[in-house]
């Protein structure tokens, strides 16, 4: 099973949730940088917080969350899913949310005060001190991976700029000129660029106020992608070995393909017969593997009648349904589109041939 199929089965956990910085916390102590991340389900959540020195963690199941909600908000009657949504919105600093933090020796209390349906809504995260394993898995290792990935992306951009410079030089050799002088750029120099970056005013400003830019939108996306990839590398193959064949058949519909997403096999089976035959002639592909006669067809055939000898009009009249009619029209539209594209390619080839002559 591929990584794509594993992602369809994998349920994101707290690792794949990115950090969010909470600012302007009401606290008797200097907060500095305070990061939180949370994973909410329909009736439970996990919560992790850090000040980059200590880490605190809380996990509530459905029963405990229900009791805590009744205690903190006795006058609010709402489904538990609505309560969880309100907690999530408050933690994301929705409109009218007040945050306050209280630090204790072995735990912290983060209090959220907002409004739900016009009534005051209060929630407290009581997170206990946790081990540094969470610090390593949720912050240190992902940040190191992010640094490495950003460095790789930087080198790829340098290669792209070098290729663009070669393309511009080729245009200039053919006599091309920019329409405005200020559009012209000098060839990219990697050494000069790196030297300029570390001596620029922006570099000093970034080092001084890095906490204002920590985990912005783009870095949050990169963090989530890296943590998902790490989950695949750590547990992907192990998790795949634990999937029994019955579960795979049930989720894939018994045809070996996972439900909820397209597959190459399903798309091949939907190609019209004429297109499949033309593709086989052009690309030396055996049409028996792509022909609808080997796959499920919207026209129901009898066991003793082959598709090549059956009458489409007769079959469609006896077995026609709105769904099958729609599928047939879709196939015909696809066939016409592919024929038009092929005609365009032929016409372009003729024009190129005339130009060469």
CSV table of C-alpha atoms in Angstrom, one decimal, residues 111-302:
chain,number,residue,atom,x,y,z
A,111,UNK,CA,-8.7,30.4,31.4
A,112,UNK,CA,-10.9,31.4,28.4
A,113,UNK,CA,-13.9,33.7,28.8
A,114,UNK,CA,-16.1,34.3,25.8
A,115,UNK,CA,-19.8,34.2,24.9
A,116,UNK,CA,-22.0,31.4,23.6
A,117,UNK,CA,-25.5,32.3,22.4
A,118,UNK,CA,-25.3,35.6,24.3
A,119,UNK,CA,-24.4,33.9,27.6
A,120,UNK,CA,-21.0,34.0,29.3
A,121,UNK,CA,-18.9,30.9,28.6
A,122,UNK,CA,-15.9,29.9,30.6
A,123,UNK,CA,-13.4,27.2,30.1
A,124,UNK,CA,-10.1,26.3,31.8
A,125,UNK,CA,-7.3,24.1,30.6
A,126,UNK,CA,-5.6,22.5,33.6
A,127,UNK,CA,-2.4,21.1,32.1
A,128,UNK,CA,0.1,19.2,34.2
A,129,UNK,CA,3.8,19.2,33.7
A,130,UNK,CA,4.9,16.5,31.3
A,131,UNK,CA,8.1,14.7,30.2
A,132,UNK,CA,10.6,16.1,27.7
A,133,UNK,CA,9.7,13.4,25.3
A,134,UNK,CA,6.8,15.6,24.2
A,135,UNK,CA,9.2,18.5,23.9
A,136,UNK,CA,11.4,16.5,21.5
A,137,UNK,CA,8.6,15.0,19.4
A,138,UNK,CA,6.4,18.1,19.1
A,139,UNK,CA,8.9,20.9,19.0
A,140,UNK,CA,12.6,20.1,18.7
A,141,UNK,CA,12.6,17.4,16.0
A,142,UNK,CA,9.9,19.1,13.8
A,143,UNK,CA,11.8,22.5,14.0
A,144,UNK,CA,15.1,20.8,13.0
A,145,UNK,CA,13.3,19.1,10.1
A,146,UNK,CA,11.8,22.5,9.1
A,147,UNK,CA,15.3,24.1,9.1
A,148,UNK,CA,16.6,21.3,6.9
A,149,UNK,CA,13.6,21.5,4.5
A,150,UNK,CA,13.8,25.3,4.2
A,151,UNK,CA,17.5,25.0,3.3
A,152,UNK,CA,16.6,22.4,0.6
A,153,UNK,CA,13.9,24.6,-0.8
A,154,UNK,CA,16.4,27.5,-0.8
A,155,UNK,CA,18.8,25.6,-2.9
A,156,UNK,CA,16.1,24.6,-5.3
A,157,UNK,CA,15.2,28.2,-5.7
A,158,UNK,CA,18.8,29.1,-6.4
A,159,UNK,CA,18.8,26.4,-9.2
A,160,UNK,CA,15.6,27.9,-10.6
A,161,UNK,CA,17.1,31.4,-10.6
A,162,UNK,CA,20.2,30.2,-12.4
A,163,UNK,CA,18.0,28.5,-15.0
A,164,UNK,CA,16.0,31.7,-15.4
A,165,UNK,CA,19.2,33.7,-16.0
A,166,UNK,CA,20.2,31.3,-18.8
A,167,UNK,CA,16.8,31.7,-20.3
A,168,UNK,CA,17.1,35.5,-20.2
A,169,UNK,CA,20.6,35.4,-21.7
A,170,UNK,CA,19.2,33.3,-24.6
A,171,UNK,CA,16.4,35.9,-25.2
A,172,UNK,CA,19.0,38.7,-25.2
A,173,UNK,CA,21.2,36.8,-27.7
A,174,UNK,CA,18.2,36.8,-30.0
A,175,UNK,CA,17.9,40.6,-29.7
A,176,UNK,CA,15.1,40.7,-27.1
A,177,UNK,CA,15.0,43.8,-24.8
A,178,UNK,CA,12.9,44.8,-21.7
A,179,UNK,CA,10.2,47.3,-22.3
A,180,UNK,CA,11.3,49.4,-19.3
A,181,UNK,CA,14.8,49.8,-18.0
A,182,UNK,CA,13.9,49.2,-14.3
A,183,UNK,CA,12.6,45.7,-15.2
A,184,UNK,CA,16.1,44.5,-16.0
A,185,UNK,CA,17.8,42.5,-13.3
A,186,UNK,CA,21.4,41.5,-12.8
A,187,UNK,CA,22.4,37.8,-12.9
A,188,UNK,CA,21.8,36.0,-9.6
A,189,UNK,CA,24.9,35.5,-7.4
A,190,UNK,CA,24.4,33.1,-4.6
A,191,UNK,CA,27.5,34.2,-2.6
A,192,UNK,CA,26.6,37.9,-2.8
A,193,UNK,CA,22.9,37.1,-1.9
A,194,UNK,CA,23.9,35.2,1.3
A,195,UNK,CA,26.3,37.9,2.3
A,196,UNK,CA,23.7,40.6,1.8
A,197,UNK,CA,21.1,38.7,3.8
A,198,UNK,CA,23.2,38.4,6.9
A,199,UNK,CA,24.3,42.0,6.9
A,200,UNK,CA,20.9,43.6,6.0
A,201,UNK,CA,18.7,45.5,8.4
A,202,UNK,CA,16.0,42.9,8.0
A,203,UNK,CA,18.3,40.2,9.4
A,204,UNK,CA,18.9,42.1,12.6
A,205,UNK,CA,15.2,42.9,12.9
A,206,UNK,CA,14.3,39.2,12.4
A,207,UNK,CA,16.7,38.0,15.1
A,208,UNK,CA,15.5,40.7,17.5
A,209,UNK,CA,11.8,40.1,17.1
A,210,UNK,CA,11.6,36.5,16.0
A,211,UNK,CA,8.8,35.7,18.4
A,212,UNK,CA,6.5,38.0,16.4
A,213,UNK,CA,7.0,35.8,13.3
A,214,UNK,CA,7.1,32.4,15.0
A,215,UNK,CA,4.6,29.9,13.4
A,216,UNK,CA,3.0,32.2,11.0
A,217,UNK,CA,0.6,30.8,8.3
A,218,UNK,CA,3.3,29.4,6.0
A,219,UNK,CA,5.4,27.9,8.8
A,220,UNK,CA,2.3,26.3,10.3
A,221,UNK,CA,1.6,24.6,6.9
A,222,UNK,CA,5.2,23.4,6.7
A,223,UNK,CA,5.1,22.1,10.3
A,224,UNK,CA,1.9,20.1,9.6
A,225,UNK,CA,3.4,18.6,6.4
A,226,UNK,CA,6.6,17.6,8.2
A,227,UNK,CA,4.8,16.0,11.1
A,228,UNK,CA,2.6,14.1,8.7
A,229,UNK,CA,5.6,12.8,6.8
A,230,UNK,CA,7.3,11.9,10.1
A,231,UNK,CA,4.2,9.9,11.1
A,232,UNK,CA,4.4,8.0,7.8
A,233,UNK,CA,8.1,7.3,8.3
A,234,UNK,CA,7.7,6.2,12.0
A,235,UNK,CA,4.4,4.3,11.9
A,236,UNK,CA,3.3,4.0,8.3
A,237,UNK,CA,4.7,0.7,7.4
A,238,UNK,CA,4.0,-0.7,10.9
A,239,UNK,CA,0.4,0.5,10.7
A,240,UNK,CA,-0.1,-1.0,7.3
A,241,UNK,CA,1.0,-4.4,8.5
A,242,UNK,CA,-1.7,-4.2,11.2
A,243,UNK,CA,-4.5,-3.7,8.6
A,244,UNK,CA,-6.2,-7.0,8.2
A,245,UNK,CA,-7.6,-8.0,4.8
A,246,UNK,CA,-11.2,-7.9,6.0
A,247,UNK,CA,-10.9,-4.2,7.0
A,248,UNK,CA,-9.3,-3.4,3.7
A,249,UNK,CA,-12.0,-5.1,1.7
A,250,UNK,CA,-14.7,-3.3,3.7
A,251,UNK,CA,-13.2,0.1,3.3
A,252,UNK,CA,-12.2,-0.3,-0.4
A,253,UNK,CA,-15.6,-1.8,-1.4
A,254,UNK,CA,-14.1,-5.2,-2.2
A,255,UNK,CA,-12.2,-4.2,-5.3
A,256,UNK,CA,-8.9,-3.4,-3.6
A,257,UNK,CA,-9.2,0.4,-4.0
A,258,UNK,CA,-9.7,2.7,-1.1
A,259,UNK,CA,-12.9,4.6,-1.1
A,260,UNK,CA,-13.1,8.3,-0.8
A,261,UNK,CA,-10.6,9.1,-3.7
A,262,UNK,CA,-10.0,8.4,-7.3
A,263,UNK,CA,-7.7,5.6,-8.5
A,264,UNK,CA,-6.0,4.8,-11.8
A,265,UNK,CA,-8.0,1.6,-12.1
A,266,UNK,CA,-11.4,3.3,-11.8
A,267,UNK,CA,-10.5,6.0,-14.3
A,268,UNK,CA,-9.3,3.4,-16.8
A,269,UNK,CA,-12.5,1.5,-16.6
A,270,UNK,CA,-14.4,4.7,-17.4
A,271,UNK,CA,-12.6,5.4,-20.7
A,272,UNK,CA,-14.9,4.9,-23.7
A,273,UNK,CA,-14.2,1.9,-25.9
A,274,UNK,CA,-13.3,3.9,-29.0
A,275,UNK,CA,-10.9,6.1,-27.1
A,276,UNK,CA,-9.3,3.0,-25.4
A,277,UNK,CA,-8.8,1.4,-28.8
A,278,UNK,CA,-7.3,4.5,-30.3
A,279,UNK,CA,-5.0,4.8,-27.3
A,280,UNK,CA,-4.0,1.3,-27.8
A,281,UNK,CA,-3.1,1.9,-31.4
A,282,UNK,CA,-1.1,5.0,-30.6
A,283,UNK,CA,0.7,3.8,-27.6
A,284,UNK,CA,1.0,0.0,-28.3
A,285,UNK,CA,-1.1,-0.7,-25.3
A,286,UNK,CA,-3.2,-3.9,-25.2
A,287,UNK,CA,-6.8,-2.7,-25.4
A,288,UNK,CA,-8.0,-5.8,-23.6
A,289,UNK,CA,-6.7,-4.3,-20.3
A,290,UNK,CA,-8.4,-0.9,-20.8
A,291,UNK,CA,-11.5,-1.9,-22.8
A,292,UNK,CA,-14.9,-1.5,-21.0
A,293,UNK,CA,-15.6,-5.1,-22.0
A,294,UNK,CA,-13.3,-6.1,-19.1
A,295,UNK,CA,-14.8,-3.7,-16.6
A,296,UNK,CA,-18.1,-2.7,-15.2
A,297,UNK,CA,-20.3,-1.1,-17.9
A,298,UNK,CA,-23.4,1.0,-17.5
A,299,UNK,CA,-25.2,-1.3,-19.9
A,300,UNK,CA,-26.0,-4.6,-18.3
A,301,UNK,CA,-25.0,-7.6,-20.4
A,302,UNK,CA,-26.4,-11.1,-20.2
